[in-house]
Each structure stands twice: as C-alpha cells, then as structure tokens.
Amino acid sequence: DNEPRSLVLKRPSNTAPSAVSWADLRRRLRTMRRLCACAVLPILLLLLLLLLLQATALPRMVLKPRLPFEIEWRVPVGCDFSGFFVEVVCGFIPALQSLARVVLLTGECDETFLDNSLTTREAAAYRRSWRKEGKRSAEQTARSVVLEHGDPCLMRSFSQKNRPLWIIARAMSEGRLSADHLECLKRADEIWVPTDWHIKTFFAAGVPPSKLISMPEIVDVE
C-alpha cells in the first residue's frame, strides 16, 4: 500500500471528521512544546531571582511593602539621652522607616548633638522624621496612626472629628498602675508595654487584656 497514511481524529458528532497527517501533527506538537517552554522560562527566572534576593545581603526592607498611612510618634521629652528618647530615636524610628513614613514629635536636637552623640544611622533617621509639633496640622494627625509615648496623662485629647486612625499608648510602670494613669489610658485603642510583667500588672489594675500588647525594647545586635 503506497498511499500516504493519515490519522483520523474523532470529533463530536455534530462536526465532520477531518484527516491530519503525521507530519502536521508532529509540527503542532513541536509548536506546543515551544509555547510551553516560553511560558515556563519566565517563571523559572522569577524563582531564581527570588532565591538570589534571599541569598544576598540586600536589605530586607526591599521586600517589605510600605504602610498606606503615616506613623506619628510623640515623645514629650527634650533632646537628651533619656530612656524614652533613646528607645524611640535610636531604636524604633530607624527600624520603622523601612515600613512607613514616620513623623517624630519630640524635643529639637542641634546639629552638634546629632553629629557627635548619635550614630550616622540614628542621626539620619532623626533628621528624616523630626517635625515641630506646632507645625503638624490636625488633618495630618487624623490621617495617621499615633503613638503617645510616656506618661499616659500627657497624652493628647482628640475630638471625634480629628481623631487619628488608631491611638497607641507606649507606657510602663515600676509598680502598681495608679488610678490616674488607668483613667488616662482609656483614651488609647491599644497599649504597648515592654514586658509580660507589665501586661499582668496593667491587667490587674483593670486594663482590658484585648488592649495590651507586649512590645519589648529595641536591641541593636550589630
């Protein structure tokens, strides 16, 4: 039999059968393989790129999305090496700037202090974030997550119209929580304390446990 061989592909009953030669079928299969290879190659390259990013010493902030709101951190102390100032300016602010725009409301530092007393990273973080509190508008604060750091009764009071998105109190106590501080903390949506001991102490004083978050102080491991 010298007639060319052909393959008949079955189709649904409502269509007429058609003949496809072996050569045509092989061409179609080769085309499909090329298309699959073209689709898989970009995926493999993307996976390789992600592996390289994780394996290199690139800052991890490259892979972190920025928050869609500002963080306004208020520390009502002067520019010195007080515990509150060091914790925020030398700890939390540099760490948070990779995640969001941070606005620091605290005492103004002169350039001599920044250049001679802080590290280059800490001074740069202060310069990027510091704002004079009186220049900050109520509308800007209302669009921010606000942290009130220190004495709970020095927290600002906000009207319902200008209330921030969320109010966090950063507070601590060396003993029992006073009745005045307990009352002032009611203005906060969330309360950050440095240890589990503080959580137990604040809870025993009457703070709802749903508001309490253990947020240890920043430690520089470098």
Tab-separated table of C-alpha atoms in Angstrom:
chain	number	residue	atom	x	y	z
A	1	ASP	CA	0.000	0.000	0.000
A	2	ASN	CA	1.842	3.158	-1.247
A	3	GLU	CA	-0.845	5.667	-0.327
A	4	PRO	CA	0.132	8.173	2.433
A	5	ARG	CA	-1.063	7.158	5.859
A	6	SER	CA	-3.247	9.527	7.798
A	7	LEU	CA	-4.716	9.789	11.271
A	8	VAL	CA	-8.410	10.467	11.686
A	9	LEU	CA	-9.222	12.477	14.831
A	10	LYS	CA	-12.646	11.913	16.302
A	11	ARG	CA	-14.742	14.988	16.882
A	12	PRO	CA	-18.160	15.489	18.422
A	13	SER	CA	-20.975	14.015	16.372
A	14	ASN	CA	-22.178	17.423	15.214
A	15	THR	CA	-18.934	18.104	13.284
A	16	ALA	CA	-17.465	16.389	10.285
A	17	PRO	CA	-14.276	14.288	10.719
A	18	SER	CA	-11.016	15.623	9.297
A	19	ALA	CA	-7.741	13.965	8.433
A	20	VAL	CA	-4.448	15.188	9.914
A	21	SER	CA	-1.168	13.919	8.540
A	22	TRP	CA	1.540	12.610	10.850
A	23	ALA	CA	3.887	15.371	9.698
A	24	ASP	CA	1.312	18.056	10.511
A	25	LEU	CA	0.655	16.508	13.913
A	26	ARG	CA	4.382	16.470	14.719
A	27	ARG	CA	4.658	20.133	13.723
A	28	ARG	CA	1.782	21.021	16.038
A	29	LEU	CA	3.331	19.093	18.917
A	30	ARG	CA	6.658	20.864	18.407
A	31	THR	CA	4.845	24.218	18.426
A	32	MET	CA	3.071	23.312	21.669
A	33	ARG	CA	6.376	22.332	23.286
A	34	ARG	CA	7.928	25.654	22.269
A	35	LEU	CA	4.974	27.582	23.697
A	36	CYS	CA	5.185	25.661	26.969
A	37	ALA	CA	8.924	26.313	27.164
A	38	CYS	CA	8.360	30.036	26.570
A	39	ALA	CA	5.765	30.132	29.361
A	40	VAL	CA	7.834	28.167	31.875
A	41	LEU	CA	11.110	30.042	31.328
A	42	PRO	CA	9.939	33.392	32.833
A	43	ILE	CA	8.572	31.562	35.877
A	44	LEU	CA	11.888	29.781	36.409
A	45	LEU	CA	13.772	33.069	36.042
A	46	LEU	CA	11.476	34.735	38.592
A	47	LEU	CA	12.023	31.913	41.084
A	48	LEU	CA	15.768	32.175	40.543
A	49	LEU	CA	15.650	35.930	41.150
A	50	LEU	CA	13.745	35.453	44.425
A	51	LEU	CA	16.289	32.878	45.575
A	52	LEU	CA	19.132	35.255	44.753
A	53	LEU	CA	17.476	38.095	46.676
A	54	GLN	CA	17.144	35.912	49.749
A	55	ALA	CA	20.700	34.645	49.468
A	56	THR	CA	22.369	38.038	49.066
A	57	ALA	CA	22.988	40.710	51.670
A	58	LEU	CA	20.403	43.122	50.228
A	59	PRO	CA	18.402	44.919	52.922
A	60	ARG	CA	15.256	43.034	53.814
A	61	MET	CA	13.309	46.267	53.505
A	62	VAL	CA	13.387	45.773	49.716
A	63	LEU	CA	10.821	43.008	50.088
A	64	LYS	CA	8.600	44.815	52.594
A	65	PRO	CA	5.578	46.817	51.459
A	66	ARG	CA	5.169	50.332	52.877
A	67	LEU	CA	2.144	51.052	55.030
A	68	PRO	CA	-0.501	53.325	53.452
A	69	PHE	CA	-0.547	55.742	56.394
A	70	GLU	CA	1.893	57.792	58.452
A	71	ILE	CA	3.058	56.871	61.932
A	72	GLU	CA	3.124	59.879	64.235
A	73	TRP	CA	5.250	59.112	67.293
A	74	ARG	CA	5.109	61.720	70.041
A	75	VAL	CA	7.694	61.702	72.822
A	76	PRO	CA	7.229	64.751	75.100
A	77	VAL	CA	10.857	64.953	76.278
A	78	GLY	CA	13.853	67.076	75.393
A	79	CYS	CA	16.789	66.125	73.214
A	80	ASP	CA	18.984	64.093	75.551
A	81	PHE	CA	19.805	60.529	76.447
A	82	SER	CA	16.681	59.893	78.492
A	83	GLY	CA	15.228	56.404	78.352
A	84	PHE	CA	12.259	57.478	76.223
A	85	PHE	CA	14.406	59.401	73.744
A	86	VAL	CA	16.906	56.568	73.289
A	87	GLU	CA	14.197	53.933	72.912
A	88	VAL	CA	12.390	55.849	70.175
A	89	VAL	CA	15.073	57.817	68.312
A	90	CYS	CA	17.801	55.179	68.496
A	91	GLY	CA	15.532	52.144	68.304
A	92	PHE	CA	12.001	52.220	66.951
A	93	ILE	CA	12.276	55.099	64.461
A	94	PRO	CA	15.192	53.693	62.384
A	95	ALA	CA	13.516	50.278	62.340
A	96	LEU	CA	10.107	51.585	61.262
A	97	GLN	CA	11.266	53.891	58.478
A	98	SER	CA	11.560	50.959	56.086
A	99	LEU	CA	7.849	50.213	56.572
A	100	ALA	CA	6.188	53.618	56.668
A	101	ARG	CA	6.731	57.344	56.762
A	102	VAL	CA	7.384	58.154	60.411
A	103	VAL	CA	6.830	61.591	61.925
A	104	LEU	CA	8.687	62.199	65.187
A	105	LEU	CA	7.361	64.822	67.589
A	106	THR	CA	9.942	65.382	70.308
A	107	GLY	CA	12.499	67.900	71.513
A	108	GLU	CA	14.598	69.540	68.799
A	109	CYS	CA	18.236	68.442	68.650
A	110	ASP	CA	21.006	70.718	67.434
A	111	GLU	CA	23.438	69.591	64.765
A	112	THR	CA	26.321	69.241	67.232
A	113	PHE	CA	24.387	66.700	69.276
A	114	LEU	CA	23.321	64.769	66.178
A	115	ASP	CA	26.831	64.642	64.708
A	116	ASN	CA	28.731	63.893	67.915
A	117	SER	CA	26.319	61.894	70.072
A	118	LEU	CA	24.361	59.683	67.672
A	119	THR	CA	25.446	57.173	65.079
A	120	THR	CA	25.164	58.138	61.425
A	121	ARG	CA	22.088	55.926	61.026
A	122	GLU	CA	20.372	57.330	64.121
A	123	ALA	CA	21.083	60.939	63.154
A	124	ALA	CA	19.786	60.346	59.629
A	125	ALA	CA	16.608	58.750	60.986
A	126	TYR	CA	16.051	61.721	63.307
A	127	ARG	CA	16.566	64.270	60.526
A	128	ARG	CA	14.142	62.457	58.208
A	129	SER	CA	11.382	62.092	60.776
A	130	TRP	CA	11.547	65.076	63.158
A	131	ARG	CA	8.842	67.736	62.877
A	132	LYS	CA	7.965	70.649	65.115
A	133	GLU	CA	4.764	69.642	66.878
A	134	GLY	CA	3.110	73.019	66.347
A	135	LYS	CA	3.572	72.693	62.570
A	136	ARG	CA	1.681	69.412	62.414
A	137	SER	CA	-1.933	70.018	61.357
A	138	ALA	CA	-4.941	68.305	62.908
A	139	GLU	CA	-5.818	66.873	59.493
A	140	GLN	CA	-2.394	65.255	59.146
A	141	THR	CA	-2.669	63.715	62.597
A	142	ALA	CA	-6.173	62.450	61.832
A	143	ARG	CA	-4.810	60.504	58.852
A	144	SER	CA	-2.104	58.851	60.961
A	145	VAL	CA	-1.605	56.094	63.470
A	146	VAL	CA	-0.495	57.942	66.593
A	147	LEU	CA	1.822	56.682	69.324
A	148	GLU	CA	1.811	58.594	72.594
A	149	HIS	CA	4.986	57.682	74.447
A	150	GLY	CA	5.492	58.171	78.166
A	151	ASP	CA	3.216	59.385	80.947
A	152	PRO	CA	-0.351	58.333	79.990
A	153	CYS	CA	-1.782	61.549	81.398
A	154	LEU	CA	0.358	63.607	78.992
A	155	MET	CA	-1.440	62.040	76.045
A	156	ARG	CA	-3.243	64.463	73.768
A	157	SER	CA	-7.029	64.583	73.681
A	158	PHE	CA	-8.717	64.478	70.271
A	159	SER	CA	-12.185	65.420	69.140
A	160	GLN	CA	-14.170	62.788	67.301
A	161	LYS	CA	-13.735	64.762	64.073
A	162	ASN	CA	-9.936	64.904	64.292
A	163	ARG	CA	-9.330	61.574	65.981
A	164	PRO	CA	-6.394	59.607	64.489
A	165	LEU	CA	-6.900	56.301	62.716
A	166	TRP	CA	-5.604	54.485	65.806
A	167	ILE	CA	-4.116	55.639	69.114
A	168	ILE	CA	-1.376	53.598	70.768
A	169	ALA	CA	-0.029	54.380	74.221
A	170	ARG	CA	3.534	53.300	74.951
A	171	ALA	CA	3.509	53.031	78.723
A	172	MET	CA	5.249	51.301	81.578
A	173	SER	CA	5.256	51.252	85.346
A	174	GLU	CA	7.748	50.262	88.014
A	175	GLY	CA	4.980	49.269	90.390
A	176	ARG	CA	1.204	49.248	90.539
A	177	LEU	CA	-0.613	51.281	87.908
A	178	SER	CA	-2.123	54.373	89.517
A	179	ALA	CA	-5.810	55.189	89.244
A	180	ASP	CA	-4.985	58.390	87.320
A	181	HIS	CA	-2.912	56.525	84.754
A	182	LEU	CA	-5.602	53.879	84.419
A	183	GLU	CA	-8.156	56.573	83.619
A	184	CYS	CA	-5.882	58.327	81.114
A	185	LEU	CA	-5.117	55.076	79.298
A	186	LYS	CA	-8.792	54.722	78.403
A	187	ARG	CA	-8.137	57.177	75.558
A	188	ALA	CA	-5.887	54.645	73.814
A	189	ASP	CA	-7.084	51.952	71.430
A	190	GLU	CA	-4.014	49.863	72.179
A	191	ILE	CA	-1.334	49.882	74.868
A	192	TRP	CA	2.249	48.761	74.273
A	193	VAL	CA	4.171	47.672	77.347
A	194	PRO	CA	7.762	46.394	77.393
A	195	THR	CA	7.345	43.109	79.291
A	196	ASP	CA	4.881	40.373	80.176
A	197	TRP	CA	5.166	41.551	83.778
A	198	HIS	CA	3.647	44.875	82.714
A	199	ILE	CA	0.788	43.056	80.997
A	200	LYS	CA	-0.040	41.266	84.251
A	201	THR	CA	0.314	44.488	86.248
A	202	PHE	CA	-1.870	46.558	83.916
A	203	PHE	CA	-4.455	43.786	83.685
A	204	ALA	CA	-4.596	43.533	87.476
A	205	ALA	CA	-5.233	47.291	87.605
A	206	GLY	CA	-8.232	46.986	85.294
A	207	VAL	CA	-6.905	47.468	81.746
A	208	PRO	CA	-8.785	45.205	79.294
A	209	PRO	CA	-6.448	42.426	78.104
A	210	SER	CA	-7.536	42.997	74.495
A	211	LYS	CA	-5.739	46.366	74.584
A	212	LEU	CA	-2.428	45.101	75.952
A	213	ILE	CA	0.480	44.228	73.652
A	214	SER	CA	3.925	43.161	74.836
A	215	MET	CA	6.382	45.221	72.761
A	216	PRO	CA	9.959	44.705	74.023
A	217	GLU	CA	12.504	47.455	73.675
A	218	ILE	CA	14.693	47.519	70.576
A	219	VAL	CA	18.053	45.736	70.812
A	220	ASP	CA	20.915	46.583	68.442
A	221	VAL	CA	22.546	43.252	67.560
A	222	GLU	CA	25.235	44.721	65.296
